[in-house]
Coordinates of N, CA and C and ligand atoms in Angstrom, one line a residue:
M1 N 63.7 -46.2 68.4 CA 62.3 -46.6 68.2 C 62.4 -45.8 66.5
P2 N 61.7 -46.5 65.8 CA 61.9 -45.8 64.6 C 61.0 -44.5 64.3
K3 N 61.4 -43.5 63.3 CA 60.6 -42.4 63.0 C 59.6 -42.1 62.0
L4 N 58.8 -41.9 61.7 CA 57.8 -41.6 60.9 C 57.9 -39.9 60.3
C5 N 58.1 -40.0 59.1 CA 58.9 -38.3 58.8 C 57.4 -37.8 57.8
V6 N 56.8 -37.0 57.8 CA 55.4 -36.7 56.8 C 55.9 -35.8 55.9
A7 N 56.3 -35.7 54.7 CA 57.0 -35.0 53.5 C 55.4 -34.0 53.4
L8 N 55.8 -32.6 53.5 CA 54.8 -31.5 53.7 C 55.3 -31.1 52.3
D9 N 54.9 -31.7 51.2 CA 55.1 -31.5 49.9 C 53.9 -30.8 49.5
L10 N 53.2 -29.8 50.0 CA 51.9 -29.3 49.5 C 51.9 -27.5 49.8
G11 N 50.8 -27.2 49.3 CA 50.8 -25.3 49.2 C 50.6 -25.5 50.8
P12 N 50.8 -23.8 51.7 CA 51.0 -23.3 52.7 C 49.7 -23.9 53.5
E13 N 48.6 -23.7 52.9 CA 47.5 -23.7 53.8 C 47.5 -25.3 53.6
E14 N 47.0 -26.1 52.8 CA 47.1 -27.8 52.8 C 48.1 -28.0 54.3
A15 N 49.6 -27.5 54.1 CA 50.5 -28.7 54.9 C 50.2 -27.8 56.0
L16 N 50.0 -26.5 56.6 CA 49.6 -26.0 57.8 C 48.3 -27.0 58.4
K17 N 47.5 -27.2 57.7 CA 46.2 -28.0 57.8 C 46.6 -29.4 58.4
L18 N 47.3 -29.9 57.8 CA 48.2 -31.3 57.7 C 48.9 -31.1 59.3
V19 N 49.5 -30.2 59.4 CA 50.5 -30.4 60.7 C 49.6 -30.6 62.0
D20 N 48.4 -29.3 61.8 CA 47.9 -29.2 62.8 C 47.0 -30.8 63.3
S21 N 46.6 -31.5 61.7 CA 45.7 -32.6 62.1 C 46.4 -33.9 62.9
L22 N 47.7 -33.6 63.1 CA 48.8 -34.7 63.3 C 49.7 -34.6 64.6
L23 N 48.8 -33.6 65.2 CA 49.9 -32.8 66.4 C 50.4 -34.0 67.5
D24 N 49.0 -35.2 67.4 CA 48.9 -35.9 68.9 C 49.7 -37.3 68.3
L25 N 50.2 -37.2 67.0 CA 51.0 -38.4 66.7 C 52.5 -37.9 67.0
P26 N 53.3 -38.9 67.0 CA 54.6 -39.0 67.1 C 55.4 -38.8 65.6
V27 N 55.2 -37.9 65.0 CA 55.8 -37.7 63.5 C 56.7 -36.6 63.8
V28 N 57.6 -36.8 62.8 CA 58.7 -35.6 62.1 C 58.0 -34.8 61.0
F29 N 58.1 -33.5 60.6 CA 57.5 -32.8 59.5 C 58.8 -32.6 58.7
K30 N 58.5 -32.7 57.2 CA 59.5 -32.2 56.6 C 59.2 -31.4 55.5
V31 N 60.1 -30.3 55.8 CA 59.7 -29.1 54.9 C 60.6 -29.1 53.6
G32 N 60.1 -29.0 52.5 CA 61.2 -28.9 51.4 C 61.2 -27.5 50.7
P33 N 62.1 -27.2 49.5 CA 62.2 -25.7 49.1 C 60.9 -25.4 48.8
S34 N 59.9 -26.1 48.0 CA 58.8 -25.4 47.6 C 58.0 -24.7 49.0
L35 N 57.7 -25.5 49.9 CA 57.1 -25.0 51.2 C 57.7 -24.0 51.8
L36 N 59.2 -24.1 51.7 CA 59.8 -22.9 52.5 C 59.7 -21.6 51.6
L37 N 59.9 -21.5 50.3 CA 59.8 -20.7 49.4 C 57.9 -19.9 49.7
S38 N 57.4 -20.7 49.9 CA 56.1 -19.8 49.5 C 55.5 -19.8 51.0
C39 N 55.8 -20.7 52.2 CA 55.8 -19.8 53.2 C 56.4 -19.1 54.4
G40 N 57.8 -19.0 53.7 CA 58.7 -18.2 54.6 C 59.4 -19.1 55.6
P41 N 60.4 -18.4 56.2 CA 60.4 -19.4 57.5 C 59.6 -19.6 58.6
S42 N 58.7 -19.1 58.6 CA 57.6 -19.0 59.6 C 57.0 -20.5 59.6
V43 N 56.8 -21.1 58.6 CA 56.5 -22.4 58.9 C 57.5 -23.3 59.6
I44 N 58.5 -23.5 59.8 CA 59.7 -23.8 60.7 C 58.7 -23.2 62.4
K45 N 59.0 -22.1 62.1 CA 58.6 -21.7 63.6 C 56.7 -22.5 63.9
H46 N 56.4 -22.6 63.2 CA 54.7 -22.8 63.2 C 55.0 -24.4 63.8
I47 N 55.6 -25.2 63.2 CA 55.8 -26.4 63.4 C 56.2 -26.9 64.8
K48 N 57.9 -25.9 65.2 CA 58.5 -25.9 66.2 C 57.6 -25.8 67.4
D49 N 56.8 -24.5 67.1 CA 55.7 -23.8 68.2 C 54.9 -24.8 68.8
R50 N 54.6 -25.9 68.0 CA 53.5 -27.0 68.3 C 54.4 -28.1 68.9
G51 N 56.0 -28.1 69.0 CA 56.6 -28.8 69.7 C 56.9 -30.3 69.2
K52 N 56.8 -29.9 67.7 CA 57.3 -31.1 66.8 C 58.4 -30.7 66.3
E53 N 59.3 -32.1 65.7 CA 60.6 -31.9 64.8 C 60.3 -31.4 63.3
V54 N 61.6 -30.7 63.1 CA 61.3 -30.0 61.5 C 62.7 -30.8 60.6
F55 N 62.4 -31.4 59.9 CA 63.4 -32.0 59.1 C 63.3 -31.1 57.9
L56 N 64.1 -30.1 57.7 CA 64.3 -29.3 56.5 C 65.2 -29.6 55.5
D57 N 64.4 -30.3 54.5 CA 65.0 -30.8 53.0 C 65.3 -30.1 52.0
L58 N 66.7 -29.4 52.6 CA 67.0 -28.4 51.2 C 68.0 -29.1 50.4
K59 N 68.6 -30.7 50.6 CA 69.5 -31.0 49.6 C 70.2 -30.0 49.2
L60 N 71.0 -29.8 49.9 CA 72.3 -28.4 49.6 C 73.4 -28.9 48.9
H61 N 73.7 -28.5 48.1 CA 74.8 -28.8 47.0 C 75.3 -27.3 46.1
D62 N 76.7 -26.8 47.3 CA 77.1 -25.6 46.5 C 78.5 -25.4 47.1
I63 N 79.2 -24.2 47.0 CA 80.6 -24.3 47.6 C 80.5 -24.5 49.3
P64 N 81.8 -24.5 49.6 CA 81.6 -24.7 51.0 C 81.1 -23.6 51.6
T65 N 81.7 -22.5 51.6 CA 81.1 -21.2 52.3 C 79.5 -21.3 52.1
A66 N 79.3 -21.3 51.1 CA 77.4 -21.0 51.0 C 77.0 -22.3 51.8
V67 N 77.0 -23.3 51.8 CA 76.3 -24.5 52.4 C 76.5 -23.8 53.7
A68 N 77.8 -23.8 54.1 CA 78.1 -23.2 56.0 C 77.1 -22.4 56.2
R69 N 77.1 -21.4 55.7 CA 76.0 -20.2 55.8 C 74.3 -20.6 56.0
A70 N 74.0 -21.6 54.9 CA 72.6 -21.8 54.9 C 72.9 -23.1 56.5
V71 N 73.4 -23.7 56.5 CA 73.2 -24.6 58.0 C 73.4 -23.9 58.7
S72 N 74.0 -22.8 59.2 CA 73.9 -21.6 60.1 C 72.4 -20.8 60.1
V73 N 72.3 -20.6 59.2 CA 70.5 -20.1 59.1 C 69.7 -21.2 59.3
A74 N 69.9 -22.1 58.7 CA 68.9 -23.5 59.4 C 68.7 -23.9 60.5
E75 N 70.0 -23.8 60.9 CA 70.2 -24.2 62.7 C 69.7 -23.0 63.2
S76 N 69.6 -21.8 63.2 CA 69.2 -20.4 63.9 C 67.6 -20.4 63.7
L77 N 67.1 -21.2 62.9 CA 65.4 -21.3 62.5 C 65.0 -22.3 63.6
G78 N 65.9 -23.3 63.8 CA 65.6 -24.1 64.9 C 65.2 -25.5 63.9
A79 N 65.7 -26.1 62.8 CA 65.8 -27.0 62.2 C 66.2 -28.2 62.8
D80 N 65.7 -29.3 63.2 CA 66.1 -30.4 63.9 C 67.0 -31.2 62.8
Y81 N 67.0 -31.3 61.4 CA 67.7 -32.0 60.4 C 67.8 -31.3 59.3
L82 N 68.6 -31.3 58.8 CA 68.9 -30.9 57.4 C 69.7 -31.6 56.6
T83 N 69.6 -31.8 54.9 CA 70.1 -32.3 54.0 C 70.9 -31.6 53.4
V84 N 72.0 -32.3 52.8 CA 73.3 -31.7 52.1 C 73.4 -33.1 51.2
H85 N 74.1 -32.5 50.0 CA 74.1 -33.7 48.9 C 75.7 -34.4 49.2
T86 N 75.9 -35.4 49.6 CA 77.5 -36.1 49.5 C 78.0 -36.0 48.8
L87 N 77.4 -36.0 47.4 CA 78.2 -35.7 46.0 C 78.6 -34.1 46.1
S88 N 78.3 -33.4 46.7 CA 79.0 -31.6 46.8 C 80.3 -32.1 47.5
G89 N 81.0 -33.3 47.9 CA 82.0 -33.5 48.1 C 82.9 -33.5 49.8
P90 N 83.7 -34.2 49.5 CA 84.2 -33.9 51.1 C 84.6 -32.6 51.8
E91 N 85.1 -32.0 51.3 CA 85.3 -30.2 51.8 C 83.8 -29.6 52.1
V92 N 82.8 -29.8 51.3 CA 81.7 -29.3 51.4 C 81.2 -29.9 52.9
L93 N 81.2 -31.0 53.0 CA 80.6 -31.9 54.0 C 81.4 -31.8 55.3
E94 N 82.9 -31.6 55.0 CA 83.4 -31.4 56.5 C 83.3 -29.8 56.9
T95 N 83.1 -29.0 55.7 CA 82.5 -27.3 56.7 C 81.6 -27.5 57.0
A96 N 80.0 -28.0 56.6 CA 79.3 -28.1 57.1 C 78.8 -28.7 58.7
S97 N 79.4 -30.0 58.7 CA 79.8 -30.7 60.0 C 80.4 -29.3 61.1
K98 N 81.5 -29.1 60.5 CA 82.0 -28.2 61.6 C 81.1 -27.2 61.8
T99 N 80.4 -26.7 61.2 CA 79.3 -25.4 61.5 C 77.8 -25.8 62.0
A100 N 77.5 -27.2 62.0 CA 76.6 -27.7 62.8 C 76.7 -27.8 64.2
L101 N 76.1 -26.9 65.1 CA 75.9 -27.2 66.4 C 75.2 -27.9 66.7
K102 N 73.8 -27.7 66.7 CA 72.9 -28.5 67.0 C 72.1 -29.3 65.7
V103 N 72.0 -28.6 64.7 CA 70.9 -29.6 63.7 C 71.9 -31.0 63.2
K104 N 71.2 -31.6 63.0 CA 71.4 -33.1 62.7 C 71.7 -33.3 61.1
L105 N 72.9 -33.3 60.6 CA 73.3 -33.3 59.2 C 72.7 -34.7 58.6
L106 N 72.1 -34.5 57.5 CA 71.6 -35.9 56.9 C 72.5 -35.7 55.1
G107 N 73.2 -36.6 55.2 CA 74.0 -36.6 53.8 C 72.9 -37.2 52.4
V108 N 72.7 -36.9 51.6 CA 71.6 -37.6 50.5 C 72.9 -38.4 49.9
T109 N 72.5 -39.9 49.6 CA 73.5 -40.3 48.9 C 72.9 -40.3 47.3
L110 N 72.4 -41.4 47.0 CA 71.9 -41.0 45.6 C 70.0 -41.1 45.5
L111 N 69.7 -39.8 45.3 CA 68.1 -40.0 45.0 C 67.6 -41.5 44.8
T112 N 66.1 -41.7 45.6 CA 65.6 -43.0 45.4 C 65.1 -42.9 43.6
S113 N 64.8 -41.8 43.3 CA 64.4 -41.7 41.8 C 65.3 -42.2 40.8
H114 N 66.8 -42.1 41.7 CA 68.0 -42.7 40.5 C 68.2 -44.1 40.6
G115 N 68.7 -44.6 39.5 CA 68.8 -46.0 38.9 C 70.3 -46.1 38.2
E116 N 70.4 -47.1 37.9 CA 72.0 -47.4 37.0 C 71.9 -46.7 36.0
D117 N 70.7 -46.2 35.5 CA 70.9 -45.3 33.9 C 71.3 -44.3 34.3
Y118 N 71.1 -43.7 35.7 CA 71.6 -42.2 36.1 C 73.3 -42.4 36.5
L119 N 73.7 -43.2 36.8 CA 75.1 -43.5 37.2 C 75.8 -43.6 36.0
E120 N 75.2 -44.3 34.8 CA 75.6 -44.1 33.5 C 75.7 -42.8 32.6
A121 N 74.8 -41.9 33.0 CA 74.2 -40.8 32.2 C 75.2 -39.7 32.6
V122 N 75.5 -39.7 33.6 CA 76.8 -38.8 34.4 C 78.2 -39.5 34.6
K123 N 78.4 -40.6 34.2 CA 79.8 -41.4 34.4 C 80.2 -40.9 35.6
L124 N 79.5 -41.3 36.6 CA 80.3 -41.2 38.1 C 81.3 -42.4 38.4
G125 N 81.5 -43.1 37.7 CA 82.6 -44.2 37.9 C 82.1 -45.5 38.6
F126 N 80.9 -45.5 39.2 CA 80.7 -46.2 40.2 C 79.8 -47.6 39.4
R127 N 79.9 -49.0 39.5 CA 79.8 -49.9 38.9 C 78.2 -50.0 39.2
S128 N 77.7 -49.8 40.3 CA 76.4 -50.0 40.7 C 75.8 -48.9 41.7
V129 N 74.4 -49.0 41.7 CA 73.8 -48.1 42.8 C 74.4 -48.3 44.4
E130 N 74.4 -49.8 44.3 CA 75.0 -50.1 46.0 C 76.3 -49.5 46.1
E131 N 77.0 -49.7 45.3 CA 78.5 -49.3 45.4 C 78.4 -47.5 45.7
A132 N 77.6 -47.3 44.8 CA 77.5 -45.6 45.1 C 77.2 -45.2 46.4
V133 N 76.0 -46.1 46.8 CA 75.6 -45.2 48.0 C 76.6 -45.8 49.4
L134 N 77.1 -46.9 49.4 CA 77.8 -47.3 50.3 C 79.1 -46.5 50.2
H135 N 79.6 -45.9 49.2 CA 80.7 -44.7 48.9 C 80.4 -43.7 49.6
L136 N 79.3 -43.0 49.1 CA 78.9 -42.1 49.7 C 78.9 -41.7 51.2
S137 N 78.2 -43.1 51.7 CA 77.4 -43.0 52.8 C 78.8 -42.8 54.1
L138 N 80.2 -43.7 53.6 CA 81.2 -43.9 54.3 C 81.6 -42.3 54.1
L139 N 81.8 -41.8 53.3 CA 82.2 -40.4 52.8 C 81.4 -39.3 53.9
A140 N 80.5 -39.9 54.1 CA 79.7 -38.9 55.1 C 79.6 -39.4 56.6
K141 N 79.8 -40.5 56.9 CA 80.8 -40.6 58.4 C 81.9 -40.3 58.4
E142 N 82.9 -40.5 57.4 CA 84.3 -39.9 57.5 C 84.1 -38.2 58.0
K143 N 83.1 -37.8 57.2 CA 83.2 -36.2 57.5 C 82.3 -35.8 58.3
G144 N 81.7 -36.4 59.3 CA 81.1 -36.1 60.7 C 79.5 -36.1 60.6
L145 N 79.4 -36.4 59.5 CA 77.5 -36.1 59.5 C 76.6 -37.0 60.6
Y146 N 75.7 -36.9 60.8 CA 74.6 -37.6 61.8 C 74.3 -38.8 61.0
G147 N 73.5 -38.3 59.5 CA 73.0 -39.8 59.1 C 73.2 -39.6 57.6
V148 N 72.6 -40.6 56.8 CA 72.3 -40.4 55.4 C 71.0 -40.9 55.2
V149 N 70.5 -40.0 53.8 CA 69.4 -40.6 53.3 C 69.6 -41.6 52.2
C150 N 68.9 -42.9 52.0 CA 69.5 -43.9 51.2 C 68.1 -44.6 51.0
S151 N 68.0 -45.3 50.2 CA 67.0 -46.5 49.4 C 66.9 -47.6 50.7
G152 N 65.5 -48.1 50.7 CA 65.3 -49.2 51.9 C 66.1 -50.6 51.3
E153 N 66.5 -50.2 50.1 CA 67.4 -51.4 49.0 C 68.7 -51.5 49.8
E154 N 69.1 -50.2 49.8 CA 70.6 -50.2 50.3 C 71.0 -50.1 51.8
V155 N 70.0 -49.9 52.8 CA 69.9 -49.3 54.0 C 70.4 -50.4 54.7
R156 N 70.2 -51.7 54.8 CA 71.0 -52.7 55.4 C 72.4 -52.6 55.3
K157 N 73.1 -52.4 54.4 CA 74.4 -52.6 54.4 C 75.0 -50.8 54.5
V158 N 74.3 -50.1 54.4 CA 74.7 -48.7 54.7 C 74.9 -48.6 56.4
K159 N 73.5 -49.3 57.2 CA 73.7 -49.1 58.6 C 74.8 -50.2 59.0
E160 N 75.0 -51.5 58.6 CA 76.1 -52.5 58.9 C 77.3 -51.9 58.8
K161 N 77.9 -51.1 57.7 CA 79.0 -50.3 57.3 C 79.3 -49.3 58.1
T162 N 78.4 -48.5 58.1 CA 78.5 -46.9 58.6 C 78.1 -46.8 60.1
G163 N 76.7 -47.6 60.7 CA 76.2 -47.4 62.0 C 75.4 -46.0 62.1
L164 N 75.4 -45.0 60.8 CA 74.9 -44.2 60.8 C 73.7 -43.8 60.9
F165 N 72.6 -42.9 61.6 CA 71.2 -42.8 61.6 C 70.9 -42.7 60.0
T166 N 70.1 -43.4 59.7 CA 69.7 -43.9 58.6 C 68.0 -43.6 58.0
V167 N 68.1 -42.9 57.0 CA 66.8 -41.9 56.4 C 66.4 -42.7 55.4
V168 N 64.8 -43.4 55.4 CA 64.9 -43.8 54.2 C 63.3 -43.1 53.3
P169 N 63.5 -42.6 52.3 CA 62.1 -42.4 51.6 C 61.6 -43.5 50.5
G170 N 60.9 -43.3 49.7 CA 60.7 -44.1 48.7 C 59.8 -45.4 49.5
V171 N 58.9 -44.8 50.5 CA 58.0 -46.0 51.2 C 56.8 -46.0 50.4
R172 N 56.1 -46.9 50.4 CA 55.2 -47.2 49.7 C 54.1 -48.3 50.8
L173 N 52.8 -48.0 50.9 CA 51.8 -48.8 52.0 C 52.0 -50.3 50.7
K174 N 51.7 -50.1 49.4 CA 51.3 -51.3 48.3 C 52.8 -51.0 47.4
S175 N 52.8 -51.7 46.6 CA 54.0 -51.2 45.6 C 53.3 -50.3 44.4
S176 N 53.3 -49.3 44.5 CA 52.7 -48.2 43.0 C 54.2 -47.3 43.2
P177 N 54.9 -47.1 42.5 CA 55.9 -46.8 42.4 C 56.1 -45.0 41.8
E178 N 55.0 -44.9 41.2 CA 55.2 -43.8 40.7 C 56.6 -43.0 40.3
D179 N 57.5 -42.0 40.3 CA 58.5 -41.3 40.2 C 59.5 -42.2 41.2
Q180 N 59.3 -42.9 42.2 CA 60.2 -43.4 43.1 C 60.5 -44.9 42.5
R181 N 62.0 -45.1 42.5 CA 62.4 -46.5 42.2 C 62.9 -47.2 43.6
R182 N 63.1 -48.4 43.4 CA 63.8 -49.2 45.1 C 62.7 -48.5 46.2
V183 N 61.5 -49.1 46.0 CA 60.6 -48.5 47.2 C 60.6 -49.6 48.0
K184 N 60.0 -49.7 49.5 CA 59.6 -50.4 50.2 C 58.6 -50.3 51.1
T185 N 58.0 -51.4 51.6 CA 56.7 -51.0 52.4 C 57.4 -50.3 54.1
P186 N 56.5 -49.7 54.9 CA 57.1 -49.1 55.7 C 58.1 -50.3 56.8
E187 N 57.2 -51.6 57.2 CA 58.1 -52.3 58.0 C 59.1 -53.1 57.2
E188 N 58.9 -53.4 55.7 CA 60.5 -53.5 55.1 C 61.4 -52.7 55.3
A189 N 61.2 -51.4 55.2 CA 62.4 -50.3 55.3 C 63.0 -50.2 56.7
V190 N 62.2 -50.5 57.9 CA 62.5 -50.6 59.3 C 63.5 -51.8 59.7
R191 N 62.7 -52.9 58.9 CA 63.4 -54.4 59.2 C 64.8 -54.3 58.6
N192 N 64.7 -53.6 57.5 CA 66.2 -53.4 57.0 C 67.0 -52.2 57.6
G193 N 66.7 -51.7 58.5 CA 67.7 -50.8 59.6 C 67.3 -49.2 59.5
A194 N 66.2 -48.7 58.8 CA 65.7 -47.6 58.7 C 65.4 -46.8 59.8
D195 N 66.1 -45.9 60.4 CA 65.5 -45.1 61.7 C 64.6 -44.0 61.7
M196 N 64.5 -43.9 60.1 CA 63.2 -43.0 60.0 C 62.8 -43.2 58.7
I197 N 61.6 -43.1 58.3 CA 61.0 -43.4 57.1 C 60.6 -42.0 56.8
V198 N 60.4 -42.0 55.5 CA 59.8 -40.7 54.8 C 58.8 -40.9 53.8
M199 N 57.5 -40.4 54.2 CA 56.7 -40.5 53.9 C 55.5 -39.6 53.4
G200 N 55.1 -38.9 51.6 CA 54.4 -37.9 51.6 C 53.3 -37.9 50.7
R201 N 53.2 -38.6 49.6 CA 51.7 -38.6 48.9 C 50.7 -39.6 49.3
E202 N 51.4 -40.8 49.7 CA 50.4 -41.7 50.1 C 50.0 -41.4 51.8
I203 N 50.3 -40.1 52.2 CA 49.7 -39.8 53.1 C 48.8 -38.7 53.2
Y204 N 49.4 -37.6 52.3 CA 48.5 -36.3 52.1 C 47.9 -36.2 51.0
K205 N 47.7 -37.6 49.7 CA 46.8 -38.0 48.9 C 45.5 -38.6 49.8
D206 N 45.5 -39.2 50.7 CA 44.5 -40.2 50.9 C 43.3 -39.3 51.5
P207 N 42.0 -39.7 51.5 CA 41.0 -38.5 51.8 C 40.9 -38.7 53.7
N208 N 42.0 -39.7 54.3 CA 41.9 -39.8 55.7 C 43.5 -39.5 56.3
P209 N 44.2 -38.7 55.8 CA 45.5 -38.7 56.1 C 46.2 -39.4 57.7
K210 N 45.2 -38.8 58.7 CA 45.8 -39.1 59.9 C 45.6 -40.6 60.2
R211 N 44.5 -41.3 59.5 CA 44.5 -42.9 59.5 C 45.7 -43.4 58.9
V212 N 45.9 -43.1 57.8 CA 47.4 -43.8 57.3 C 48.3 -43.7 58.3
V213 N 48.6 -42.2 58.8 CA 49.8 -42.3 59.6 C 49.7 -43.3 60.8
E214 N 48.3 -43.2 61.6 CA 48.2 -44.0 62.4 C 48.5 -45.6 62.1
D215 N 48.2 -45.6 60.7 CA 48.4 -47.3 60.1 C 49.6 -47.4 60.1
V216 N 50.7 -46.9 59.6 CA 51.9 -46.7 59.5 C 52.9 -47.1 60.8
L217 N 52.2 -46.0 61.8 CA 52.7 -46.3 63.2 C 52.6 -47.6 63.7
S218 N 51.6 -48.2 63.3 CA 51.2 -49.4 64.1 C 52.0 -50.5 63.2
R219 N 52.5 -50.5 61.9 CA 53.3 -51.3 61.5 C 54.8 -51.2 62.0
I220 N 55.2 -49.8 62.1 CA 56.4 -49.8 62.6 C 57.2 -49.8 64.0
L221 N 56.0 -49.3 64.8 CA 56.7 -49.1 66.2 C 56.2 -50.6 67.0
P222 N 56.8 -50.7 68.2 CA 57.1 -52.0 68.7 C 55.9 -52.2 69.5
Ligands
C5P301 O1 55.4 -38.4 47.9 P1 56.4 -39.3 48.5 O2 56.3 -40.6 49.4 O3 57.3 -40.0 46.9 O4 57.6 -38.4 49.0 C1 58.7 -38.7 49.1 C2 59.9 -37.5 49.6 O5 60.8 -38.1 50.1 C3 59.5 -36.2 48.9 O6 59.7 -35.2 49.8 C4 61.3 -36.3 48.2 O7 61.5 -35.0 48.2 C5 61.9 -36.8 49.5 N1 63.2 -37.6 49.1 C6 63.3 -38.6 48.1 N2 64.6 -39.0 48.1 C7 65.4 -38.8 48.6 C8 65.5 -37.8 49.6 C9 64.3 -37.0 49.6 O8 62.1 -39.0 47.4 N3 66.8 -39.7 48.4

């Protein structure tokens, strides 16, 4: 069954209010660095105490021991999912996988805000976004990660080639890309193979976030 993850890219009060307003719906909550920094780890406990899953989106990218320590702490706080950049390389990914006992590690491939111009600017040597995303997804699989984060454009191929759990951000009800590129609607993303879609602004900027969440769920759940 596909999952909907609500990105809590908000201040502490609004974030907790949004969580509490969506408790009766089957959603996962995503906590990023700004919310974690402003609320502290208690935000994870707040969500877990209400029986919901937490996706801790820290997008770790550091030396292996530093990443391993962060994985252990995230796990002890009860995070269900945790992101690490696949571009941090094989050694980091392997160390992170070996450290993770329960937390599901997700490898970020290329951010959905990145396109061919990013690859050219940083001279990564890939000929296309798709080639980069597939390569990084295969690396994540080889190193034992649970899943990957990629766009709705590449998710079909990633799923076919890796079979990993796939997380797709950059999802829009209509096309209004803001700073996201390679955007898809919820139903397109799921049809293409997304196991979890991530949505933020379209939900929390709406005057009635619960109505938007119900709408998205009705589009993606069988
Ligand atoms: O507001 P919007 O729906 O664009 O939210 C996108 C969320 O997805 C943000 O929290 C962002 O950090 C996250 N994300 C992303 N691209 C990735 C991984 C995560 O946009 N590759």
